[in-house]
PDB file of C-alpha atoms in Angstrom:
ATOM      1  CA  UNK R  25      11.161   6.665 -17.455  1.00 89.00           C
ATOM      2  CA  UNK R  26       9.675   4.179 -20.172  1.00 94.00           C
ATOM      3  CA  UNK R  27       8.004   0.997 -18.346  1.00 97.00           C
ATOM      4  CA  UNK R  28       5.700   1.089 -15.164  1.00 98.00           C
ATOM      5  CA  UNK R  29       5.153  -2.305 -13.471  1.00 98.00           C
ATOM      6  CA  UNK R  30       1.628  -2.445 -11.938  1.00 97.00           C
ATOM      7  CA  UNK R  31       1.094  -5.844  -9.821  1.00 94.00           C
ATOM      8  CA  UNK R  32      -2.407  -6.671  -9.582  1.00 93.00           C
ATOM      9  CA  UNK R  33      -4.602  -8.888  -7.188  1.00 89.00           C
ATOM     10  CA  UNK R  34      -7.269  -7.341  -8.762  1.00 91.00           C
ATOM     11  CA  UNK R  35      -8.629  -5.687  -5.718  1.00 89.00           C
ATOM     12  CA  UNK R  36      -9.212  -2.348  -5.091  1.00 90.00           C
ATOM     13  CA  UNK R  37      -6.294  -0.997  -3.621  1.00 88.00           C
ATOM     14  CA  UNK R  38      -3.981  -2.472  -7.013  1.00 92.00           C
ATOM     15  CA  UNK R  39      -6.838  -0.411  -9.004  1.00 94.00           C
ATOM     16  CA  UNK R  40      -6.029   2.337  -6.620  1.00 94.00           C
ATOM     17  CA  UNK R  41      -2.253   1.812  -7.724  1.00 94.00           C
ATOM     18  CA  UNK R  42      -2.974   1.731 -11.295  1.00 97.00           C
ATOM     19  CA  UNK R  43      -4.802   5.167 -11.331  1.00 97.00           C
ATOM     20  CA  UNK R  44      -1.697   6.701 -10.423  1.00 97.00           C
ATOM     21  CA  UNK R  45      -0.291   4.738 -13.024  1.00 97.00           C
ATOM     22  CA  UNK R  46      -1.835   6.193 -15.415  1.00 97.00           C
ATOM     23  CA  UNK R  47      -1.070   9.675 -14.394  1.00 96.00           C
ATOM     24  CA  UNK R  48       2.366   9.119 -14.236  1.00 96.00           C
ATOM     25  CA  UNK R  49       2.523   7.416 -17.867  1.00 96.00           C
ATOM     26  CA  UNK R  50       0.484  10.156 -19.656  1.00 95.00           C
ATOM     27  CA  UNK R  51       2.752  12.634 -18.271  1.00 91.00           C
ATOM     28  CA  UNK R  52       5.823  11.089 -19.095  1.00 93.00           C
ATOM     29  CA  UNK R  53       4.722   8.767 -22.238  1.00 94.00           C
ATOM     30  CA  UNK R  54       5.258   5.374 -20.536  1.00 96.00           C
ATOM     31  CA  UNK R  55       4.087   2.209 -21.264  1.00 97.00           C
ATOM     32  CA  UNK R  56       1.815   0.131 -18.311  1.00 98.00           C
ATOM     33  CA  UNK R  57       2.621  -3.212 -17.382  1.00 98.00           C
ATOM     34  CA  UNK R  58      -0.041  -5.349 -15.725  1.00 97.00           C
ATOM     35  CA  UNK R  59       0.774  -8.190 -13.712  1.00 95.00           C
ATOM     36  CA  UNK R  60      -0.834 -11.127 -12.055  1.00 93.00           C
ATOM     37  CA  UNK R  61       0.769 -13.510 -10.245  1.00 87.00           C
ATOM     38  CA  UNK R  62      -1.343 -17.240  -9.833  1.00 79.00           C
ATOM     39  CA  UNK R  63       0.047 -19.142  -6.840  1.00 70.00           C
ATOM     40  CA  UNK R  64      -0.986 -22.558  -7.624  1.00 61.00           C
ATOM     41  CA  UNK R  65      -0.710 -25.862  -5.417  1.00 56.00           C
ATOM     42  CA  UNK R  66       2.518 -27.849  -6.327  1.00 53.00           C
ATOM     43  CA  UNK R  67       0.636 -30.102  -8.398  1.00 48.00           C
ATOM     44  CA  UNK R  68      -1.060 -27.674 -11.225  1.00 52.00           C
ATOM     45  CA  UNK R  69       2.591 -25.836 -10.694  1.00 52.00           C
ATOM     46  CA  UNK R  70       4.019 -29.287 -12.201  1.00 54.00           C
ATOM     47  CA  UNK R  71       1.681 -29.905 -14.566  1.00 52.00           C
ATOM     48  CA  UNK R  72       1.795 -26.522 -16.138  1.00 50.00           C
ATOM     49  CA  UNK R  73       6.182 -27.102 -15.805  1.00 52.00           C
ATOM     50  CA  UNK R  74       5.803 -30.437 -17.809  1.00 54.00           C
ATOM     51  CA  UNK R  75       3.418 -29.140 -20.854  1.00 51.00           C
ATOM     52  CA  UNK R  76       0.347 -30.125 -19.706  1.00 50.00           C
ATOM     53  CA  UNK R  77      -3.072 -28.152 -19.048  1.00 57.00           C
ATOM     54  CA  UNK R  78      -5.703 -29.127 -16.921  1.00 66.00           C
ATOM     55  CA  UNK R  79      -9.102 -27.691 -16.562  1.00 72.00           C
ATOM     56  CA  UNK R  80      -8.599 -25.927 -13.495  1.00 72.00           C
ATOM     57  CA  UNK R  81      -5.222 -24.093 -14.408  1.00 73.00           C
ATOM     58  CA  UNK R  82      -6.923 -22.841 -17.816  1.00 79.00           C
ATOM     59  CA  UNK R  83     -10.076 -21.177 -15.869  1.00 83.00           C
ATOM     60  CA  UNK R  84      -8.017 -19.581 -13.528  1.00 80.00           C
ATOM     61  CA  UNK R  85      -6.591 -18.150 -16.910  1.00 83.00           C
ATOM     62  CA  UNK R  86      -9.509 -17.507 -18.553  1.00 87.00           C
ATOM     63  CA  UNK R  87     -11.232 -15.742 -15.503  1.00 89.00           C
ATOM     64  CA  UNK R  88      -7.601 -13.494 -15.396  1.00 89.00           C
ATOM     65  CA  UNK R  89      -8.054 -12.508 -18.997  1.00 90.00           C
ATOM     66  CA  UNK R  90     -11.123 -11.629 -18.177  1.00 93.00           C
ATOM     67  CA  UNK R  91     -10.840  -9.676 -15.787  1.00 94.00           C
ATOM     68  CA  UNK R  92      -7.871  -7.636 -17.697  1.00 94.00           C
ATOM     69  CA  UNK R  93     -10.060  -7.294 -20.393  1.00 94.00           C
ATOM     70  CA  UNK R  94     -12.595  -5.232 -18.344  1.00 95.00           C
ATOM     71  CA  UNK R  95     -10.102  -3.010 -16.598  1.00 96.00           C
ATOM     72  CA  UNK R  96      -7.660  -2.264 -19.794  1.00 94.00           C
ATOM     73  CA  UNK R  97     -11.615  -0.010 -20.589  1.00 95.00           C
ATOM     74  CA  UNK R  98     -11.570   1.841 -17.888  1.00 96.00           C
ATOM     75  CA  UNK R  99     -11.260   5.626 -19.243  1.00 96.00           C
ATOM     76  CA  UNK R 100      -8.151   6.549 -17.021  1.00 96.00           C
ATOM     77  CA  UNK R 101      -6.526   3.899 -19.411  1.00 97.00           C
ATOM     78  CA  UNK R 102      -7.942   5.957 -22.494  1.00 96.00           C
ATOM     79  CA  UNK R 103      -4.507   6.654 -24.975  1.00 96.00           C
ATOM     80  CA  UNK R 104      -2.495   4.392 -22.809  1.00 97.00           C
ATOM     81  CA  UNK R 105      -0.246   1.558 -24.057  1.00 97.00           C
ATOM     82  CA  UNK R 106      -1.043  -1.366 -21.662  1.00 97.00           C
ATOM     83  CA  UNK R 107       0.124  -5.122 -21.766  1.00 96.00           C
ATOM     84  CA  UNK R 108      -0.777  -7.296 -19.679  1.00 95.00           C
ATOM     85  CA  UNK R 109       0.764 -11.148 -18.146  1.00 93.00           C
ATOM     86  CA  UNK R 110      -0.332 -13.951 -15.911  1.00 90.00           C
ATOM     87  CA  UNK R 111       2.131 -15.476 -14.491  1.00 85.00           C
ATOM     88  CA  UNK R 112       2.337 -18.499 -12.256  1.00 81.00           C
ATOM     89  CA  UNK R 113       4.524 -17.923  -9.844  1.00 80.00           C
ATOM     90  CA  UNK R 114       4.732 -16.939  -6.144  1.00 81.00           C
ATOM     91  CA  UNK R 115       3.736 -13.273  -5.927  1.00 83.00           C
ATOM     92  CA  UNK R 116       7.024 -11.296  -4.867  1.00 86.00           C
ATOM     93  CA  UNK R 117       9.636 -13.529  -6.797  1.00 88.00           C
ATOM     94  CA  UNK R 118       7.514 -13.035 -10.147  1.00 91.00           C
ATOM     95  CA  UNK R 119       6.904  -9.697  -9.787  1.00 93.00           C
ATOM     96  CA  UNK R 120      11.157  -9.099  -9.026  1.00 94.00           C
ATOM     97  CA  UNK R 121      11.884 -11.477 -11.848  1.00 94.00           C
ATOM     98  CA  UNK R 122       9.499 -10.088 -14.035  1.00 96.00           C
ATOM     99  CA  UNK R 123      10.540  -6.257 -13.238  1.00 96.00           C
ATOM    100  CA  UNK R 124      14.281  -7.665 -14.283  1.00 95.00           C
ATOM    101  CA  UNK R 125      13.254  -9.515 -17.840  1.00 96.00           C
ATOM    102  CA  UNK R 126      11.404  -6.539 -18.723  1.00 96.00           C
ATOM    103  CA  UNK R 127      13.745  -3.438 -17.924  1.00 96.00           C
ATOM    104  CA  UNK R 128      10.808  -1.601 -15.589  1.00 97.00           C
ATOM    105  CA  UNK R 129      11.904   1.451 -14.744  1.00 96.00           C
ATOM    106  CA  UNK R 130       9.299   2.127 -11.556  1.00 97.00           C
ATOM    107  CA  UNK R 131       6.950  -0.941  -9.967  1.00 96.00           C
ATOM    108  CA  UNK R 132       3.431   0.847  -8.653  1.00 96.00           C
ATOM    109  CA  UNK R 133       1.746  -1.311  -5.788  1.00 92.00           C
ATOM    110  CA  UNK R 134      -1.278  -1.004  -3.819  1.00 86.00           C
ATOM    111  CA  UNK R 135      -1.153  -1.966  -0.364  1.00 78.00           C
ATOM    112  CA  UNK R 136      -3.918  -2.439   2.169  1.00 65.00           C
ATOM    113  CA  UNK R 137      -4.258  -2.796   5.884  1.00 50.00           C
ATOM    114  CA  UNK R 138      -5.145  -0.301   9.176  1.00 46.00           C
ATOM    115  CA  UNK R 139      -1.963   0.419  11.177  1.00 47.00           C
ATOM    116  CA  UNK R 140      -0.417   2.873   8.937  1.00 47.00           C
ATOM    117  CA  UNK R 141       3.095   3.209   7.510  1.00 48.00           C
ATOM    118  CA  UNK R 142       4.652   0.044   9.206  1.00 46.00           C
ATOM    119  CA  UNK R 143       1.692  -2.175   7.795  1.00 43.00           C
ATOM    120  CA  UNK R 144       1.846  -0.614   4.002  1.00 44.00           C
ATOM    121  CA  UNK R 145       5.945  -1.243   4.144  1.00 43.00           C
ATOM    122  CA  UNK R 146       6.325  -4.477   6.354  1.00 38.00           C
ATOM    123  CA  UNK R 147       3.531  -6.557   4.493  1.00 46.00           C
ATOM    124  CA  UNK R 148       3.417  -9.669   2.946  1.00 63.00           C
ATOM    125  CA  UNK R 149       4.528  -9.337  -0.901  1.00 74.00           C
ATOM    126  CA  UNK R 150       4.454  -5.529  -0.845  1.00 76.00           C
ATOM    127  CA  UNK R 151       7.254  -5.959   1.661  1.00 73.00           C
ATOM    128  CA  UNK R 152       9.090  -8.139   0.007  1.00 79.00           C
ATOM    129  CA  UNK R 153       9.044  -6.465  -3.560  1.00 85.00           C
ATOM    130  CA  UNK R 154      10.203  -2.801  -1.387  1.00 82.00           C
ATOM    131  CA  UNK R 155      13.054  -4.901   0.626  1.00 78.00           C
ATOM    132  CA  UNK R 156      14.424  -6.904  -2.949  1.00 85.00           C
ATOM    133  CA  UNK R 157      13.402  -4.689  -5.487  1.00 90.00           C
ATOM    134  CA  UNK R 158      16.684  -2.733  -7.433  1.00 92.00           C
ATOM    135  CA  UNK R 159      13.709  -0.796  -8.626  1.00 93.00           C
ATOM    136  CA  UNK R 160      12.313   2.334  -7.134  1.00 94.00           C
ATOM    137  CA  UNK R 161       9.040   1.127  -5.920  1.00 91.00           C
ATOM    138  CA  UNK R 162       6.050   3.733  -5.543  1.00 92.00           C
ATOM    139  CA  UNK R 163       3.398   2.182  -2.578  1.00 88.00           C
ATOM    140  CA  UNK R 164       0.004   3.692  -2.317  1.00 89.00           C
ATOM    141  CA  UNK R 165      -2.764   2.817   0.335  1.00 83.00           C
ATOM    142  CA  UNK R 166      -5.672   4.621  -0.879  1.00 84.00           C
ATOM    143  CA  UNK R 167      -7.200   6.285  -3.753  1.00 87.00           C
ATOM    144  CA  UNK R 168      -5.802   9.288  -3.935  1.00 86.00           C
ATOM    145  CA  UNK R 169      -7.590  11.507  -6.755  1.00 88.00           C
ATOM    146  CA  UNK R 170      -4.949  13.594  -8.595  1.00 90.00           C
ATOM    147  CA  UNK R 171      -1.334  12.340  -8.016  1.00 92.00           C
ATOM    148  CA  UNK R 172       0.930  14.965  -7.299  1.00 87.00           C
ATOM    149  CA  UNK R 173       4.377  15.300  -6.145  1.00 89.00           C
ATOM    150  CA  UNK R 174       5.288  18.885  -6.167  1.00 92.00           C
ATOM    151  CA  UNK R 175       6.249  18.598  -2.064  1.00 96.00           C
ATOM    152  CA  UNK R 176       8.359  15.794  -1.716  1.00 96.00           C
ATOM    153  CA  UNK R 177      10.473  14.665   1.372  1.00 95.00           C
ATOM    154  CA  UNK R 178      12.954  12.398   1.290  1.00 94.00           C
ATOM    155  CA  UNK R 179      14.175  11.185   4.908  1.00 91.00           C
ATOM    156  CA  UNK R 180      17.448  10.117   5.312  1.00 91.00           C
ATOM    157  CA  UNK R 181      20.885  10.245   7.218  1.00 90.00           C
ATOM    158  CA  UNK R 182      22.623  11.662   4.304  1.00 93.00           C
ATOM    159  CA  UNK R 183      25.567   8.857   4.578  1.00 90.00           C
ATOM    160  CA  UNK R 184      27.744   8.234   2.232  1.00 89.00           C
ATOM    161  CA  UNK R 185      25.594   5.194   1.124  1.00 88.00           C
ATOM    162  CA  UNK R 186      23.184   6.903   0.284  1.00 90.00           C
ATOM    163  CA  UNK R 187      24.537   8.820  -2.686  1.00 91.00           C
ATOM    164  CA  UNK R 188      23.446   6.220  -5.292  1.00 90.00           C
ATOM    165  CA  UNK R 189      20.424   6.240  -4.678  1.00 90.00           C
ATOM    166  CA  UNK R 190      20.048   8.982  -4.115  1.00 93.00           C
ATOM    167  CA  UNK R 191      20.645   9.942  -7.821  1.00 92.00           C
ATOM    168  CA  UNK R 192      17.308   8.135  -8.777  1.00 90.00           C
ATOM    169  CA  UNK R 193      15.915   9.943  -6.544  1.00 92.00           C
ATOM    170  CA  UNK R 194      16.678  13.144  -8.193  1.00 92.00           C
ATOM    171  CA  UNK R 195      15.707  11.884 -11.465  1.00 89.00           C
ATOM    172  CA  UNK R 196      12.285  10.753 -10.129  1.00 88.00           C
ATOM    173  CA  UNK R 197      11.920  14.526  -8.524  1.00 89.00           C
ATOM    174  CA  UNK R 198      13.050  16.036 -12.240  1.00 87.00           C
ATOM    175  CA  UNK R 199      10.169  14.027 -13.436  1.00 86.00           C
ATOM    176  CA  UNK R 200       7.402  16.206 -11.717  1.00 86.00           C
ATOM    177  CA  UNK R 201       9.135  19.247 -11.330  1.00 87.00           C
ATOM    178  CA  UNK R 202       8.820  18.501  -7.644  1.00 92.00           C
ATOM    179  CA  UNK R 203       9.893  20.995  -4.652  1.00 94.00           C
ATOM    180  CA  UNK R 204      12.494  18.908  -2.365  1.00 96.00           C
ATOM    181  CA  UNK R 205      12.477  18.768   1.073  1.00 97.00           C
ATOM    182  CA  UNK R 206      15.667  17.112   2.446  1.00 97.00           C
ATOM    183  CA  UNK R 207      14.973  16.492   5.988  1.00 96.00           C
ATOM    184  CA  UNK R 208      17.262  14.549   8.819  1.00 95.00           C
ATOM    185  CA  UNK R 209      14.968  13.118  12.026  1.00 92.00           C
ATOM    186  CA  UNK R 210      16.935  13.820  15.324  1.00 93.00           C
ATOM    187  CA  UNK R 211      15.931  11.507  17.655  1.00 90.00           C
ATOM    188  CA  UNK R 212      17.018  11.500  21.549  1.00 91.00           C
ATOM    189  CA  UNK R 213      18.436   7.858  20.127  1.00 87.00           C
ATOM    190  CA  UNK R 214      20.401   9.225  17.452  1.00 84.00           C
ATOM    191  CA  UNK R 215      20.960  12.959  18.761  1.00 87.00           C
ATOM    192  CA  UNK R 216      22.824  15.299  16.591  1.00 90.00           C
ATOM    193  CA  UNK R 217      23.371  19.238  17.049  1.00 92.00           C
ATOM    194  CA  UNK R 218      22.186  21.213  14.300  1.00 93.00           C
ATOM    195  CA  UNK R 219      25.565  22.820  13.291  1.00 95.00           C
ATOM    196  CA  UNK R 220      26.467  19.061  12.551  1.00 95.00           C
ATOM    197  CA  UNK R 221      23.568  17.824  10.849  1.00 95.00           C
ATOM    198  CA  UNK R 222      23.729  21.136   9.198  1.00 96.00           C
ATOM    199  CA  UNK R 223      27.401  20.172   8.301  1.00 96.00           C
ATOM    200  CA  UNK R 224      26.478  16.695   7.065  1.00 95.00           C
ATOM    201  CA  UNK R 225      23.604  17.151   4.273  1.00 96.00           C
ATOM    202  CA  UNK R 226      25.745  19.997   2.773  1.00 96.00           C
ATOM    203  CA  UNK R 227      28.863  18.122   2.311  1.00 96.00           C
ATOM    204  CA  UNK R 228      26.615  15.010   1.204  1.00 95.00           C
ATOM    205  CA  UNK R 229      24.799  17.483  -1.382  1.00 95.00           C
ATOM    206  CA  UNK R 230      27.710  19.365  -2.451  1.00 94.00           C
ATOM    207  CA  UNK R 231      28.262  16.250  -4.921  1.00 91.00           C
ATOM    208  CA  UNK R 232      25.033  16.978  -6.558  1.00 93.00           C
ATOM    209  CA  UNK R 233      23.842  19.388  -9.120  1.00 89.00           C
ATOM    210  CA  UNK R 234      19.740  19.587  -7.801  1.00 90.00           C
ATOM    211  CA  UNK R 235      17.974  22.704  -7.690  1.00 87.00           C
ATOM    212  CA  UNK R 236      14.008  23.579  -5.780  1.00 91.00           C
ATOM    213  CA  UNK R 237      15.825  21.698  -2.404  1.00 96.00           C
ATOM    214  CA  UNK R 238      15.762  22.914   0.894  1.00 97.00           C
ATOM    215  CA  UNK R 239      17.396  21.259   4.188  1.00 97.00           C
ATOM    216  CA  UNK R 240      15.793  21.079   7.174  1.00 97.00           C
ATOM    217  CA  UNK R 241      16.484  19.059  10.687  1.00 97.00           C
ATOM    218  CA  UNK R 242      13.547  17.954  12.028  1.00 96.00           C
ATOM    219  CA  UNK R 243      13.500  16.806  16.468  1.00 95.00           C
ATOM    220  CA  UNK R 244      11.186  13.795  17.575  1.00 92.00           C
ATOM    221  CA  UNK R 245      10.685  10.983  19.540  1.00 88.00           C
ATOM    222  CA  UNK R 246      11.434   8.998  16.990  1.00 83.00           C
ATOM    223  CA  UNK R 247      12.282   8.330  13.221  1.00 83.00           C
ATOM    224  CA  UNK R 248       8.854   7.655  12.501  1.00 82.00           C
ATOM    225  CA  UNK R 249       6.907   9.919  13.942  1.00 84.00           C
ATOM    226  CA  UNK R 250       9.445  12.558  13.144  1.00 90.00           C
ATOM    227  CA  UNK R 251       9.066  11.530   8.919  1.00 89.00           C
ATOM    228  CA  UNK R 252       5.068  11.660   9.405  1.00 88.00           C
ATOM    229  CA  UNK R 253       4.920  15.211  11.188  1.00 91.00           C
ATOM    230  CA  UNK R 254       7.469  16.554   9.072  1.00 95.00           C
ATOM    231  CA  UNK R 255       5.676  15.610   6.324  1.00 94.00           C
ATOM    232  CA  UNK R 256       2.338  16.945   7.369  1.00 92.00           C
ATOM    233  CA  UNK R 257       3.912  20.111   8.670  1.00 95.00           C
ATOM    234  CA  UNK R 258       4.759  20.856   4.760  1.00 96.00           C
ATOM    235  CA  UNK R 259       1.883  19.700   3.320  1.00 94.00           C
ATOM    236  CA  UNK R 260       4.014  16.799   1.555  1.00 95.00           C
ATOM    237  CA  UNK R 261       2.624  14.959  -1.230  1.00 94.00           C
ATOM    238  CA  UNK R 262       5.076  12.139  -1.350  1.00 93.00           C
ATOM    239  CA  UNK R 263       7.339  10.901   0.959  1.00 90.00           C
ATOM    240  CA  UNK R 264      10.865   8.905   0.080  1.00 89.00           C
ATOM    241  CA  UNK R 265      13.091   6.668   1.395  1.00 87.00           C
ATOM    242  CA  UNK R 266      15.819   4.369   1.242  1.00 84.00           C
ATOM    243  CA  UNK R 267      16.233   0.504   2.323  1.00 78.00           C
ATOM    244  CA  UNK R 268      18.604  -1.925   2.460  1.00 68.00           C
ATOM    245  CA  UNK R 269      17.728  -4.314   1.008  1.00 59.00           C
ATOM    246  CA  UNK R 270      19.302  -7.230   3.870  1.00 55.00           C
ATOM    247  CA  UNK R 271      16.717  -5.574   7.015  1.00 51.00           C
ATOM    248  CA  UNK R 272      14.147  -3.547   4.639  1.00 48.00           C
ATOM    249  CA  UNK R 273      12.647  -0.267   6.324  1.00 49.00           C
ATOM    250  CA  UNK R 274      12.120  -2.609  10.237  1.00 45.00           C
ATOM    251  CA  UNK R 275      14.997  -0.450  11.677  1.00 45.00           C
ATOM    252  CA  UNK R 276      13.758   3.091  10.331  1.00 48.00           C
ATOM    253  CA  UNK R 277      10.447   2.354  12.258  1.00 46.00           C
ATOM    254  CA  UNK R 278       9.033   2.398  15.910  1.00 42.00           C
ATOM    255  CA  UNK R 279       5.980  -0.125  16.382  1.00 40.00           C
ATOM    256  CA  UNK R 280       4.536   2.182  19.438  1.00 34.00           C
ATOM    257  CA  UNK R 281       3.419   5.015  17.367  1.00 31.00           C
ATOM    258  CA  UNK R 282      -0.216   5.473  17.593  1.00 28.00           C
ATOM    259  CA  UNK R 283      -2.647   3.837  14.965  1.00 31.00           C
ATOM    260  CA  UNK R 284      -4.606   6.620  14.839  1.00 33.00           C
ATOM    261  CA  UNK R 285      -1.763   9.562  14.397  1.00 32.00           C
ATOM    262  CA  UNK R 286       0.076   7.341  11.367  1.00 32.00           C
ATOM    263  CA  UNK R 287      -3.400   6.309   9.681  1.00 38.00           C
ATOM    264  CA  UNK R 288      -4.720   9.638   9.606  1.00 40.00           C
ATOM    265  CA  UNK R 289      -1.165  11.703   8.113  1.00 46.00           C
ATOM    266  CA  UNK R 290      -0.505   8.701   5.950  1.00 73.00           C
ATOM    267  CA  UNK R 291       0.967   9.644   1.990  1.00 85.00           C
ATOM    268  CA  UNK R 292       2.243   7.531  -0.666  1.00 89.00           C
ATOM    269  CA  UNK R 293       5.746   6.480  -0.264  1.00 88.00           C
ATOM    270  CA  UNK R 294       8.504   6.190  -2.646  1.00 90.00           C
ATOM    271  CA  UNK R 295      11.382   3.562  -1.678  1.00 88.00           C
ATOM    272  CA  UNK R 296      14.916   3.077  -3.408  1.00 90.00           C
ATOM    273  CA  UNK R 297      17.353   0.070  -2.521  1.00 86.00           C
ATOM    274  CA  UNK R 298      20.817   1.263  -1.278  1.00 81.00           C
TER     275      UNK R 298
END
């Protein structure tokens, strides 16, 4: 891992996402990327597309310089490489394009918003970027002090589909030295005895060389709720998952869990596109 894409609305939940940033890259001698994205009205879009500046367009610029200027001295930045880019363009199609043009090798995004897991992963542009993105992309809610990913679970059905992903995955894991917890939800929807989902994650893993992994099966009402108690039940640090990236994480997720129950065992969540 070289490049980290950090999309920023300059709020507090993207400065939340750039702290971890920062962890990441001064373990692992990456470079930051800062991005923001100016949605402008059709007109100052053309203007700026035919050569020409107008007043409004260049304070929006100057106020985003800024701004970077400021945050590039915060002292979680100290001995950091960061660049930063405005671009004018809408917020999840610059942030994909810009990921692409730029070989990024992990997008960090903040996310906001009080209903949990669905609301961090089925929002707006943060949404969009986990649903498109061929890049893992790392999704935290809240500032979370010292990043850590020595428990991680990764969710899945272990299908053959899977298995690509699920190699960045592993490299991701590597990374932090991270203990793996491999866990398949059972649900009364998707009911499978435990000698066959036993069966299934050790012929999917056989293909893998991965060490500090465990298996586990995991019964719950549903795929949701099963991920988030898992998770707490092992004191995870990060949780990961996989989308496709036609239907995005919708179908992994049941709107009637409980605000309170997700909000309260929420984590940072890792995604990779199948």
């Amino acid at each position: 891992m070289e490049r980290i894409l950090v999309p920023t609305d300059f709020s507090e939940h993207a400065e939340d996402a750039l702290k971890v940033a920062a962890q990441i890259a001064k373990k692992n001698n990456c470079e930051i990327f800062l991005l923001h994205m100016l949605e402008l009205p059709s007109q100052m879009s053309d203007a700026i597309s035919g050569g020409s500046s107008i007043p409004e367009v260049m304070l929006f610029i100057k106020k985003a310089n800024e701004t970077f200027q400021k945050i590039k001295e915060r002292p979680y930045l100290n001995g950091l490489s960061v660049s930063e880019t405005v671009h004018f363009e809408r917020a999840s199609d610059g942030i994909l394009s810009f990921s692409k043009k730029n070989k990024i090798d992990l997008i960090i995004m903040g996310s906001h918003g009080s209903s949990g897991i669905e609301e961090i992963l089925i929002g707006s542009n943060t949404e969009k970027v986990v649903r498109l993105s061929d890049i893992p992309v790392l999704v935290i809610k809240k500032d979370i002090g010292k990043f850590e990913a020595r428990n991680f679970v990764f969710a899945s059905d272990f299908s053959q589909e899977i298995k690509k992903p699920f190699k960045k995955m592993i490299e991701f894991t590597k990374i932090f030295d991270a203990n793996l917890f491999l866990v398949m939800i059972c649900t009364p929807n998707s009911f499978k005895t435990t000698l066959a989902s036993e069966k299934i994650m050790k012929d999917f893993i056989a293909d893998f060389n991965i060490q500090n992994y465990s298996l586990h099966i995991f019964n719950d009402g549903n795929v949701e709720k099963g991920i988030i108690n898992f998770s707490n039940s092992v004191n995870a640090d990060l949780i990961g998952l996989c989308t496709h990236g036609r239907t995005g994480l919708v179908h992994f997720f049941n709107r009637s869990i409980s605000e309170d129950l997700v909000n309260h065992t929420i984590k940072p969540v890792i995604t990779f596109k199948i």
